[in-house]
mmCIF file of C-alpha atoms and ligand atoms in Angstrom:
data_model
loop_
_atom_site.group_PDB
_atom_site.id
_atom_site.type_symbol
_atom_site.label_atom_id
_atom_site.label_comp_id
_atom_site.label_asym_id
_atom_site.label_seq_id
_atom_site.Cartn_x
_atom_site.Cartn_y
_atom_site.Cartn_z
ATOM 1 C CA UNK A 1 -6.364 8.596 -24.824
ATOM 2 C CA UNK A 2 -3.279 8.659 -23.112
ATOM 3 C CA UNK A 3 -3.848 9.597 -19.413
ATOM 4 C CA UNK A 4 -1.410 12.357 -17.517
ATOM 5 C CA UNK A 5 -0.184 10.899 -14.410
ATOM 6 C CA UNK A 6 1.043 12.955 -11.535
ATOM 7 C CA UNK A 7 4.065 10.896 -9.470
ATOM 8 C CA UNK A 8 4.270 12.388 -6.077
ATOM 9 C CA UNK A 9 7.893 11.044 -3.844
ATOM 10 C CA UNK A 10 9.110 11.023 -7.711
ATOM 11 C CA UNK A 11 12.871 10.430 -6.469
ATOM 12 C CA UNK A 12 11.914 7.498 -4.014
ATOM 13 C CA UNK A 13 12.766 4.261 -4.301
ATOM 14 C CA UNK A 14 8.747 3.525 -5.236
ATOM 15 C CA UNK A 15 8.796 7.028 -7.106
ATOM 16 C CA UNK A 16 11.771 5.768 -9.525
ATOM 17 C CA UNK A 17 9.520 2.189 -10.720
ATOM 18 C CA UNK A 18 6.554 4.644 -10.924
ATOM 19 C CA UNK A 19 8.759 6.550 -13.363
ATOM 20 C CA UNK A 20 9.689 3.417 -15.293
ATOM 21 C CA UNK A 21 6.360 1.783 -15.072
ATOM 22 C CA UNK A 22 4.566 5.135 -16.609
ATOM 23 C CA UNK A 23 7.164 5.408 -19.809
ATOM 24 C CA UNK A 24 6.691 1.494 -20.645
ATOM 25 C CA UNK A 25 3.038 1.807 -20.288
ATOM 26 C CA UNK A 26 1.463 2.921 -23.898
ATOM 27 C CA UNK A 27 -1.646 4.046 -22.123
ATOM 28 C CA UNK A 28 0.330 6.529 -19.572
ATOM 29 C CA UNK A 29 2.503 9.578 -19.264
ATOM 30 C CA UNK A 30 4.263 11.373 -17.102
ATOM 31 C CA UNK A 31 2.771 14.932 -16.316
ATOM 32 C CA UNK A 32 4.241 16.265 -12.918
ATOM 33 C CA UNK A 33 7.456 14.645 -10.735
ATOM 34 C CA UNK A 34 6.566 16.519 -6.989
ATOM 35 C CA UNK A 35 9.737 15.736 -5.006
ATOM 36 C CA UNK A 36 10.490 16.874 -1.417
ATOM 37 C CA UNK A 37 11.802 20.681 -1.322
ATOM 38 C CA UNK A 38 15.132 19.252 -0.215
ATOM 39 C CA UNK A 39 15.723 16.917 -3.055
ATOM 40 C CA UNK A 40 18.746 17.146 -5.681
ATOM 41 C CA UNK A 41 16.568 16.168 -8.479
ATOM 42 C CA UNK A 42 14.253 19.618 -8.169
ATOM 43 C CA UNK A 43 14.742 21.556 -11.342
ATOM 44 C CA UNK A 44 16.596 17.974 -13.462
ATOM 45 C CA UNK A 45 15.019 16.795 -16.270
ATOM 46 C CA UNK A 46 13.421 13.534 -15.543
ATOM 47 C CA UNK A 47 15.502 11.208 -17.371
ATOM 48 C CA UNK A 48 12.499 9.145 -19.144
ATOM 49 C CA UNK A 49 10.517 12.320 -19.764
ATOM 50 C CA UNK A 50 12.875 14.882 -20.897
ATOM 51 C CA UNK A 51 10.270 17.651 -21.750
ATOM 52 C CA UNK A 52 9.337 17.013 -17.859
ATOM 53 C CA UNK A 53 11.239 18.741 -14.954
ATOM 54 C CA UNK A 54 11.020 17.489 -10.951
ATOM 55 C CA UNK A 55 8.853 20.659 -9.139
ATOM 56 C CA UNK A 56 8.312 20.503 -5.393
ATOM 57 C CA UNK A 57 5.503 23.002 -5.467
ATOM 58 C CA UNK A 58 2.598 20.879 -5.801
ATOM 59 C CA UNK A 59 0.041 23.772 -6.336
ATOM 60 C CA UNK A 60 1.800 24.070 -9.747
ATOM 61 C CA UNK A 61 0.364 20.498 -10.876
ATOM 62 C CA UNK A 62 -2.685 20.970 -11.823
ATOM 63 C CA UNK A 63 -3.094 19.571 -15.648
ATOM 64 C CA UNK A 64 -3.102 15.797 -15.015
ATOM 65 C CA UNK A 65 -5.691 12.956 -14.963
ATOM 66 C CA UNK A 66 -4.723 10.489 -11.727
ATOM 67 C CA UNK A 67 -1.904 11.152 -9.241
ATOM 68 C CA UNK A 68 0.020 8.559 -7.183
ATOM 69 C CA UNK A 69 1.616 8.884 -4.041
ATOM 70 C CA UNK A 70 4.346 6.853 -2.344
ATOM 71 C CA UNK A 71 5.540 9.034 -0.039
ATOM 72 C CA UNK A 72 4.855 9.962 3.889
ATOM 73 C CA UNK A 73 1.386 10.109 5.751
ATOM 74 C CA UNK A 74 1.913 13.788 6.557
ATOM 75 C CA UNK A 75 2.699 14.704 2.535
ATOM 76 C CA UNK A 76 0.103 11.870 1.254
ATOM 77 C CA UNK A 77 -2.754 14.132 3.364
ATOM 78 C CA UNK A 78 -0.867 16.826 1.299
ATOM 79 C CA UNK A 79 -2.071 15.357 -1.847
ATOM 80 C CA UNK A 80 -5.191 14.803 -0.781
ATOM 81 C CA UNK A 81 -6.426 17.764 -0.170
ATOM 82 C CA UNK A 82 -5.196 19.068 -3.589
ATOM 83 C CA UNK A 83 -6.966 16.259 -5.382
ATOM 84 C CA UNK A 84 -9.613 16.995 -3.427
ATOM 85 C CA UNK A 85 -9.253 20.599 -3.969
ATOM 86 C CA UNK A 86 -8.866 19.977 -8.102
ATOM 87 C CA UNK A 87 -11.274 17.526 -8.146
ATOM 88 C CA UNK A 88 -9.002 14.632 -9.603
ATOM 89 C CA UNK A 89 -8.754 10.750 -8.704
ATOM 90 C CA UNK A 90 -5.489 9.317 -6.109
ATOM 91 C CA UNK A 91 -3.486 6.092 -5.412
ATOM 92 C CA UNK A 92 -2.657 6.163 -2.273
ATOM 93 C CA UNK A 93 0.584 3.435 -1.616
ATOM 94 C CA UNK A 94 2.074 5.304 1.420
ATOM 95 C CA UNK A 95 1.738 2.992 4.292
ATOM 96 C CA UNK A 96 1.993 3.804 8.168
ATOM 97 C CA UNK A 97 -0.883 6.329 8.744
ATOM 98 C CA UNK A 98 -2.689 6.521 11.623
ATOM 99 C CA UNK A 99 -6.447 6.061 12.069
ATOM 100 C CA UNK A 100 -6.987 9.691 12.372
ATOM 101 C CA UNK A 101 -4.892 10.110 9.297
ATOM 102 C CA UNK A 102 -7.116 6.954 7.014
ATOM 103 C CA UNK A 103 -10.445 8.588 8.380
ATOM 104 C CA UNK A 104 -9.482 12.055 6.738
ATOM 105 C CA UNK A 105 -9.010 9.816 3.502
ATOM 106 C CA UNK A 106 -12.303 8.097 3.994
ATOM 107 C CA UNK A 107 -13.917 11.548 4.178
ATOM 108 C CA UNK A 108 -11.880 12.615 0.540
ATOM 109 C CA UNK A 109 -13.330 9.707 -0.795
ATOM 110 C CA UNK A 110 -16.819 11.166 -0.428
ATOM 111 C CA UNK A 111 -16.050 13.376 -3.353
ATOM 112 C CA UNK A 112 -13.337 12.010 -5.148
ATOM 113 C CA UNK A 113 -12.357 8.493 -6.260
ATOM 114 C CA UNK A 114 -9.679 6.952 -4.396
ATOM 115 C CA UNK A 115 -7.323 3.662 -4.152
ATOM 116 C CA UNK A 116 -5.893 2.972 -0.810
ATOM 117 C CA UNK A 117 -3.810 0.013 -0.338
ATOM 118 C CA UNK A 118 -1.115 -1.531 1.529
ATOM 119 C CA UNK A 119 0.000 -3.531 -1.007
ATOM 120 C CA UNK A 120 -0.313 -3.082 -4.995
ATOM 121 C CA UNK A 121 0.630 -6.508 -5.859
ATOM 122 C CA UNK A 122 -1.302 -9.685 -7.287
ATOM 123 C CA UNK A 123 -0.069 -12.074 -5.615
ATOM 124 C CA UNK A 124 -0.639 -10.290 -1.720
ATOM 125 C CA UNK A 125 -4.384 -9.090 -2.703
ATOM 126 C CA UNK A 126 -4.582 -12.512 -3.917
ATOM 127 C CA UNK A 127 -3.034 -13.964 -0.220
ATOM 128 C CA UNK A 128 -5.346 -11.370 1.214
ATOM 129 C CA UNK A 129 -8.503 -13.642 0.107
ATOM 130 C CA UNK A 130 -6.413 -16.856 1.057
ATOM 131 C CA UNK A 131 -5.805 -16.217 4.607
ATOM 132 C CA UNK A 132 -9.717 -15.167 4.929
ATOM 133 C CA UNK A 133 -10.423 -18.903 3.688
ATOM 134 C CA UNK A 134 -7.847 -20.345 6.148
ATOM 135 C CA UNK A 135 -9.162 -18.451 8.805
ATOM 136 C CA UNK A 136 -12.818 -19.950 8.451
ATOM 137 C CA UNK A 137 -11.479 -23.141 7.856
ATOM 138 C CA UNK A 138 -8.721 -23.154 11.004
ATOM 139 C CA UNK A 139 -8.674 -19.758 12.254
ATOM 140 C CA UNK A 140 -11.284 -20.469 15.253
ATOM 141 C CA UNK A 141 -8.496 -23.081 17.008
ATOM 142 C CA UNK A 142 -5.418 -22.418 15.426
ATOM 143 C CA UNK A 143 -2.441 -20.057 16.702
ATOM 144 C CA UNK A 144 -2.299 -17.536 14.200
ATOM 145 C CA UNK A 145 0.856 -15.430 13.714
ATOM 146 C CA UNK A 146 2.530 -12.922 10.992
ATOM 147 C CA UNK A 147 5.722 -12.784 10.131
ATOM 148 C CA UNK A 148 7.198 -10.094 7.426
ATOM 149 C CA UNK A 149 10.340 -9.227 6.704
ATOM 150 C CA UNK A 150 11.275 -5.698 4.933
ATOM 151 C CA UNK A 151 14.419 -3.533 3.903
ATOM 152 C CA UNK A 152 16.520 -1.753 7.098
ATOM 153 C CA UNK A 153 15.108 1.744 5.436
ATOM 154 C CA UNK A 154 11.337 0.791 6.018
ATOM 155 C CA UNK A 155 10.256 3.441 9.130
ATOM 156 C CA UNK A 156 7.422 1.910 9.924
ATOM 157 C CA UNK A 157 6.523 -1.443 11.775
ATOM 158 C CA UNK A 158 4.725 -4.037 11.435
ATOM 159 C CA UNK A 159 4.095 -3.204 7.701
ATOM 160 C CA UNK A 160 1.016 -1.741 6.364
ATOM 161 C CA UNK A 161 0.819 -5.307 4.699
ATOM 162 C CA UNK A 162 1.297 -7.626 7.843
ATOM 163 C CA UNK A 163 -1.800 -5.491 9.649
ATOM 164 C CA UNK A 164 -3.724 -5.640 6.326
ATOM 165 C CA UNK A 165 -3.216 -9.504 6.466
ATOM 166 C CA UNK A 166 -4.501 -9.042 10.031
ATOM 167 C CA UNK A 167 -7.344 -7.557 9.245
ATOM 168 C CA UNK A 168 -8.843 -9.822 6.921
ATOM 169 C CA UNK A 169 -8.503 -12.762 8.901
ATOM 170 C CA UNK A 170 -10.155 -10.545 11.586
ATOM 171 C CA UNK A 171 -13.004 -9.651 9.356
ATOM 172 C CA UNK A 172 -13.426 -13.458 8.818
ATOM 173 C CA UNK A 173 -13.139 -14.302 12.356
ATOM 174 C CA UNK A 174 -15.325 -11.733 13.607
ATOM 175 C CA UNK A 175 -12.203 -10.453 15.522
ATOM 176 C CA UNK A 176 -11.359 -6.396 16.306
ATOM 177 C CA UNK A 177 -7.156 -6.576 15.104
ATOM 178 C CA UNK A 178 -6.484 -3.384 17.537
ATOM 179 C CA UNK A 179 -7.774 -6.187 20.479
ATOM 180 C CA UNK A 180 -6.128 -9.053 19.500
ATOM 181 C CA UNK A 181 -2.901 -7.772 17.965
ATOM 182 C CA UNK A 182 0.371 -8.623 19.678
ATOM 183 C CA UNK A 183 3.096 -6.563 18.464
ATOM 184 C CA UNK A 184 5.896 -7.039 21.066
ATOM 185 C CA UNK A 185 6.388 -9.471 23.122
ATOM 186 C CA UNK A 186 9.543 -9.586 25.362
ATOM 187 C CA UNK A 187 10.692 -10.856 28.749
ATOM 188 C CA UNK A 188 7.723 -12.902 31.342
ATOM 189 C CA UNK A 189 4.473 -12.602 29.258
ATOM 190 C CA UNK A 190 2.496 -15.817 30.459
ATOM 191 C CA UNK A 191 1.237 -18.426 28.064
ATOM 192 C CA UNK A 192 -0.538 -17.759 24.736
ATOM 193 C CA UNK A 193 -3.945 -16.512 24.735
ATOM 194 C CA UNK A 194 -6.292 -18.183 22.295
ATOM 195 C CA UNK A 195 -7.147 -15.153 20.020
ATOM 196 C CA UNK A 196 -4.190 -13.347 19.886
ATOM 197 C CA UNK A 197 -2.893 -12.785 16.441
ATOM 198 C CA UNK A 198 1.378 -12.494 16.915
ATOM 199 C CA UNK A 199 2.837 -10.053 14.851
ATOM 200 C CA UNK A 200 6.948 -10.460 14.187
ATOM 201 C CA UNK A 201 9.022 -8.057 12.279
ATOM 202 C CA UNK A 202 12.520 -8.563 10.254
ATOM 203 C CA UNK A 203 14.562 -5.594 9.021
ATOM 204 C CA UNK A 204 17.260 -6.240 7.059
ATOM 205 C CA UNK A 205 19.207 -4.703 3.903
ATOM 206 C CA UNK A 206 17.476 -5.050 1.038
ATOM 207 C CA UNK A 207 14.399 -7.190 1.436
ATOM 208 C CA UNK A 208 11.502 -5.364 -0.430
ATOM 209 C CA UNK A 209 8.799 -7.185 1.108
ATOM 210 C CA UNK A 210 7.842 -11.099 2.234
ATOM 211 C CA UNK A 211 5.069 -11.715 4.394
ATOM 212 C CA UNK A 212 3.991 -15.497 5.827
ATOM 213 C CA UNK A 213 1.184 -16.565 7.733
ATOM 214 C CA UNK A 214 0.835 -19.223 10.363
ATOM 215 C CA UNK A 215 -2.148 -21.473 11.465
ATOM 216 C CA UNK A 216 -0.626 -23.354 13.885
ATOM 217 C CA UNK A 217 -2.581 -26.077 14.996
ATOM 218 C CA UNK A 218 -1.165 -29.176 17.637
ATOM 219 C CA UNK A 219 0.656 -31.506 14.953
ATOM 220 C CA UNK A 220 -0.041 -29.685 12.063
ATOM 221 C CA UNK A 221 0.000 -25.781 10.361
ATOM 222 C CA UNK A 222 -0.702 -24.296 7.268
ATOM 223 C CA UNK A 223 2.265 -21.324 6.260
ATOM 224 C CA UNK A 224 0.832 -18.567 3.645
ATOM 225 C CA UNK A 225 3.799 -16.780 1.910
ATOM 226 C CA UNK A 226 4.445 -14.157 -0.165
ATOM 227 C CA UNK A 227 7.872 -12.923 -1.746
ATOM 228 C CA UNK A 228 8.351 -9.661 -3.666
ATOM 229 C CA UNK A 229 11.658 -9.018 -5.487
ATOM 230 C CA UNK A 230 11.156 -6.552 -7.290
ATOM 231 C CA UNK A 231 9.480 -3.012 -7.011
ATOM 232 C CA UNK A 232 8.004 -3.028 -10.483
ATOM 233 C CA UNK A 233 5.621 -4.996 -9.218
ATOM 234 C CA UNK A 234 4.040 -2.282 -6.776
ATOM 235 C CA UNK A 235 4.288 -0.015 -9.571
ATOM 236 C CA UNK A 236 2.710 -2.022 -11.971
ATOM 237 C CA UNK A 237 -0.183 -2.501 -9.963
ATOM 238 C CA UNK A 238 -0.062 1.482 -8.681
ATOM 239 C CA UNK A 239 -0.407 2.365 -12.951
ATOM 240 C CA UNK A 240 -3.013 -0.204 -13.526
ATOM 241 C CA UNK A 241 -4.844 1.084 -10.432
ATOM 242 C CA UNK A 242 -4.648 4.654 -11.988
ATOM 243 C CA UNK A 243 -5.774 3.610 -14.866
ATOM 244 C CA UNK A 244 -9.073 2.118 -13.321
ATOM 245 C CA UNK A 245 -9.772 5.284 -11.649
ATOM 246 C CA UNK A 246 -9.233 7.171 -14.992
ATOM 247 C CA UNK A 247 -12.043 5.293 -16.188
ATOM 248 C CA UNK A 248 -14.356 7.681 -13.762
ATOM 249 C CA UNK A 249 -15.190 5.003 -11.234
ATOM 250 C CA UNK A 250 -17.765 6.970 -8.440
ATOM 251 C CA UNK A 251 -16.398 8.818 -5.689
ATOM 252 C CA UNK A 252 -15.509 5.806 -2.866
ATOM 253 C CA UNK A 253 -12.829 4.645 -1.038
ATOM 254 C CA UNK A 254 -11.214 1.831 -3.158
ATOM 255 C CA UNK A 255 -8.495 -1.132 -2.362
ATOM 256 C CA UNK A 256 -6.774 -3.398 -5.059
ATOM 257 C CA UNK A 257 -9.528 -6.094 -4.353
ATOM 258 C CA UNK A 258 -11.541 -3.704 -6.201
ATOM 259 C CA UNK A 259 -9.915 -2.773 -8.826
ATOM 260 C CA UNK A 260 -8.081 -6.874 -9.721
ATOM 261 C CA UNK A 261 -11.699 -7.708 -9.121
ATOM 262 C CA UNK A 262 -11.207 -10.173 -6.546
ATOM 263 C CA UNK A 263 -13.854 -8.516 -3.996
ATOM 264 C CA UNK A 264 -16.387 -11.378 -5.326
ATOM 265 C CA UNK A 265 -13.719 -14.338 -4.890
HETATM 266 P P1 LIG B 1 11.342 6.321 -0.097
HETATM 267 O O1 LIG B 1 11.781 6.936 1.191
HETATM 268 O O2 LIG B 1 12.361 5.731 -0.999
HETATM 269 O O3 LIG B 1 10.506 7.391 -0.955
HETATM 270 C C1 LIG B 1 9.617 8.331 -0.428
HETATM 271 C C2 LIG B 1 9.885 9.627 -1.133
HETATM 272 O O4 LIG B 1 8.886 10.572 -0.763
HETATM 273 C C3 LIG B 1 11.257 10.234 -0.746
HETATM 274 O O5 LIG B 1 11.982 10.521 -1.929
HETATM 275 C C4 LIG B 1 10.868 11.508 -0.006
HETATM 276 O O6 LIG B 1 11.795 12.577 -0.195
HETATM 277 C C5 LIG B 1 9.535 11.817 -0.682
HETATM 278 N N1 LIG B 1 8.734 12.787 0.066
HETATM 279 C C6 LIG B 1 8.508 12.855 1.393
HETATM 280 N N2 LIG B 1 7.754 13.934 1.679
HETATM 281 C C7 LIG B 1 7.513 14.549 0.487
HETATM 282 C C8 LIG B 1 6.802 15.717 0.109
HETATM 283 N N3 LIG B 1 6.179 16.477 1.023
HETATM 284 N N4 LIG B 1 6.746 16.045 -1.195
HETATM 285 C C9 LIG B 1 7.352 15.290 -2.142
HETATM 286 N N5 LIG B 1 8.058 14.173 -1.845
HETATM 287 C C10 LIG B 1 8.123 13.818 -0.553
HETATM 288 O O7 LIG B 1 10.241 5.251 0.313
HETATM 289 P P2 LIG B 1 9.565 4.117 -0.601
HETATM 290 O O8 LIG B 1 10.226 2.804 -0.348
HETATM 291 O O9 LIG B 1 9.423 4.601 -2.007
HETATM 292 O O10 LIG B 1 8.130 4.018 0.094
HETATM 293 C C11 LIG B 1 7.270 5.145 0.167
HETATM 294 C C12 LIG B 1 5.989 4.727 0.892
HETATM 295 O O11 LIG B 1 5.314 3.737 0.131
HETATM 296 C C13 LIG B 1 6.236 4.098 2.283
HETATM 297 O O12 LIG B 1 5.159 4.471 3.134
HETATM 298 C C14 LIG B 1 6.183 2.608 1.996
HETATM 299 O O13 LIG B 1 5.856 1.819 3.119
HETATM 300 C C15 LIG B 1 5.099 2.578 0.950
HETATM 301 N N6 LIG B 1 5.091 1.409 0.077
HETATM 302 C C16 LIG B 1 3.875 0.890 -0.217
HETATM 303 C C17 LIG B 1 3.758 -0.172 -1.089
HETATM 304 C C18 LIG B 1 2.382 -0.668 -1.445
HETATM 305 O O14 LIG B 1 2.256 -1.623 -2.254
HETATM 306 N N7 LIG B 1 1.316 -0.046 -0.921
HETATM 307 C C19 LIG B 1 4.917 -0.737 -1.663
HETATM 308 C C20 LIG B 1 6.157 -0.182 -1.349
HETATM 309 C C21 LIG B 1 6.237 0.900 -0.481
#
């Protein structure tokens, strides 16, 4: 059976693809578009789903199977609580929430199903279980450092991606990221210290997302990269991540590893 999607951040630039991705998908459709109050959409017609009109009252949406949300940590928590409230499964794509912010998530997921992730792509989930392998391999005496370049718009920095990527080769190295994580560095900082992970930012027009990882070693490194051109992709993987949790997966905190099943790889 077809399965209702809700698309919370509906006009965004992830909301759009989510849009597109939904009406090319046989086994989706489009039930609510929640935009911010502010928008100039509220009240349209969605263009691929004419019958369907952008709302900004998200305690109207209430008849749908799975909603997705690319929008802000403070509206995301929004939708959460209303899933939670309704009883109904989330993607969660929004990226730059605090701990605070990820443990009220991990709490939701105690009663409803949910797919947090930083990235909804293929390839990075499938980079995700590289660097892990390059980091038991070389991790213990190479420099390690993350580079990622994104889009001037993106608020947040480093990416949601670039500390995911941290965090797996943390988990492999036995490493705690918020310890070894340099984010800045600038001016007389003294030499390299062996652990540190190096985290460097790029912001720049319209890059959607590349991410590249270093394991330097003296005379030799491995680079990991990763190149998105296209938003679809996200929203590809968002849909089929909705779809798994339509399938009435138990109520758990979930990442793409899951639901690709590469958690085994
Ligand atoms: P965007 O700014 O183009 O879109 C966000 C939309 O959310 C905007 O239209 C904004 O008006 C809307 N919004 C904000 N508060 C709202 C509210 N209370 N109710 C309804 N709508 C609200 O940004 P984007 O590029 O689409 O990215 C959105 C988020 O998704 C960011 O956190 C970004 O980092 C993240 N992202 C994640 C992935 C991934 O794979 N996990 C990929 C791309 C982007």
């Amino acid at each position: 059976m077809t399965k209702r999607i809700l698309i919370k951040g509906a006009a965004g630039r992830m909301g759009t693809n989510l849009i597109k991705t939904v009406a090319s998908n046989p086994d989706t459709t489009l039930a609510y578009a929640v935009v911010h109050p502010e928008a100039p959409q509220l009240g349209q017609s969605v263009p691929e789903f004419a019958e369907v009109k952008y709302i900004s009252d998200l305690s109207q949406a209430t008849d749908f199977d799975v909603a997705i949300d690319f929008t802000s940590p403070e509206s995301t928590l929004e939708t959460l609580a209303h899933c939670q409230k309704l009883g109904k499964p989330l993607v969660i794509g929004t990226t730059g929430l605090n701990a605070e912010q990820k443990e009220k998530i991990q709490q939701a997921s105690t009663s409803i199903p949910v797919v947090f992730a930083a990235n909804f792509s293929v390839g990075m989930n499938l980079m995700f279980k590289l660097v892990e392998k390059a980091a038991r391999v070389m991790g213990t005496y190479s420099d390690i450092e993350i580079i990622e370049a994104h889009h001037h718009n993106k608020v947040d920095a480093p990416s949601g991606t670039a500390l995911a990527l941290g965090e797996h080769i943390c988990k492999a190295l036995g490493r705690d990221l918020d310890e070894v994580a340099v984010k800045e560095r600038n001016g007389l900082i003294g030499p390299r210290t062996k652990d540190e992970i190096g985290f460097s930012t790029i912001r720049a027009a319209d890059v959607i997302g590349e991410h590249t990882v270093w394991f330097a070693d003296i005379g030799e490194r491995i680079e990991l990269s990763h190149k998105v051109s296209d938003r679809i992709t996200f929203a590809r993987g968002a849909v089929h991540a909705a779809l798994w949790l339509s399938q009435g997966p138990e109520a758990k905190l979930y990442d793409m590893t899951n639901v690709l099943g590469l958690d085994k790889l």
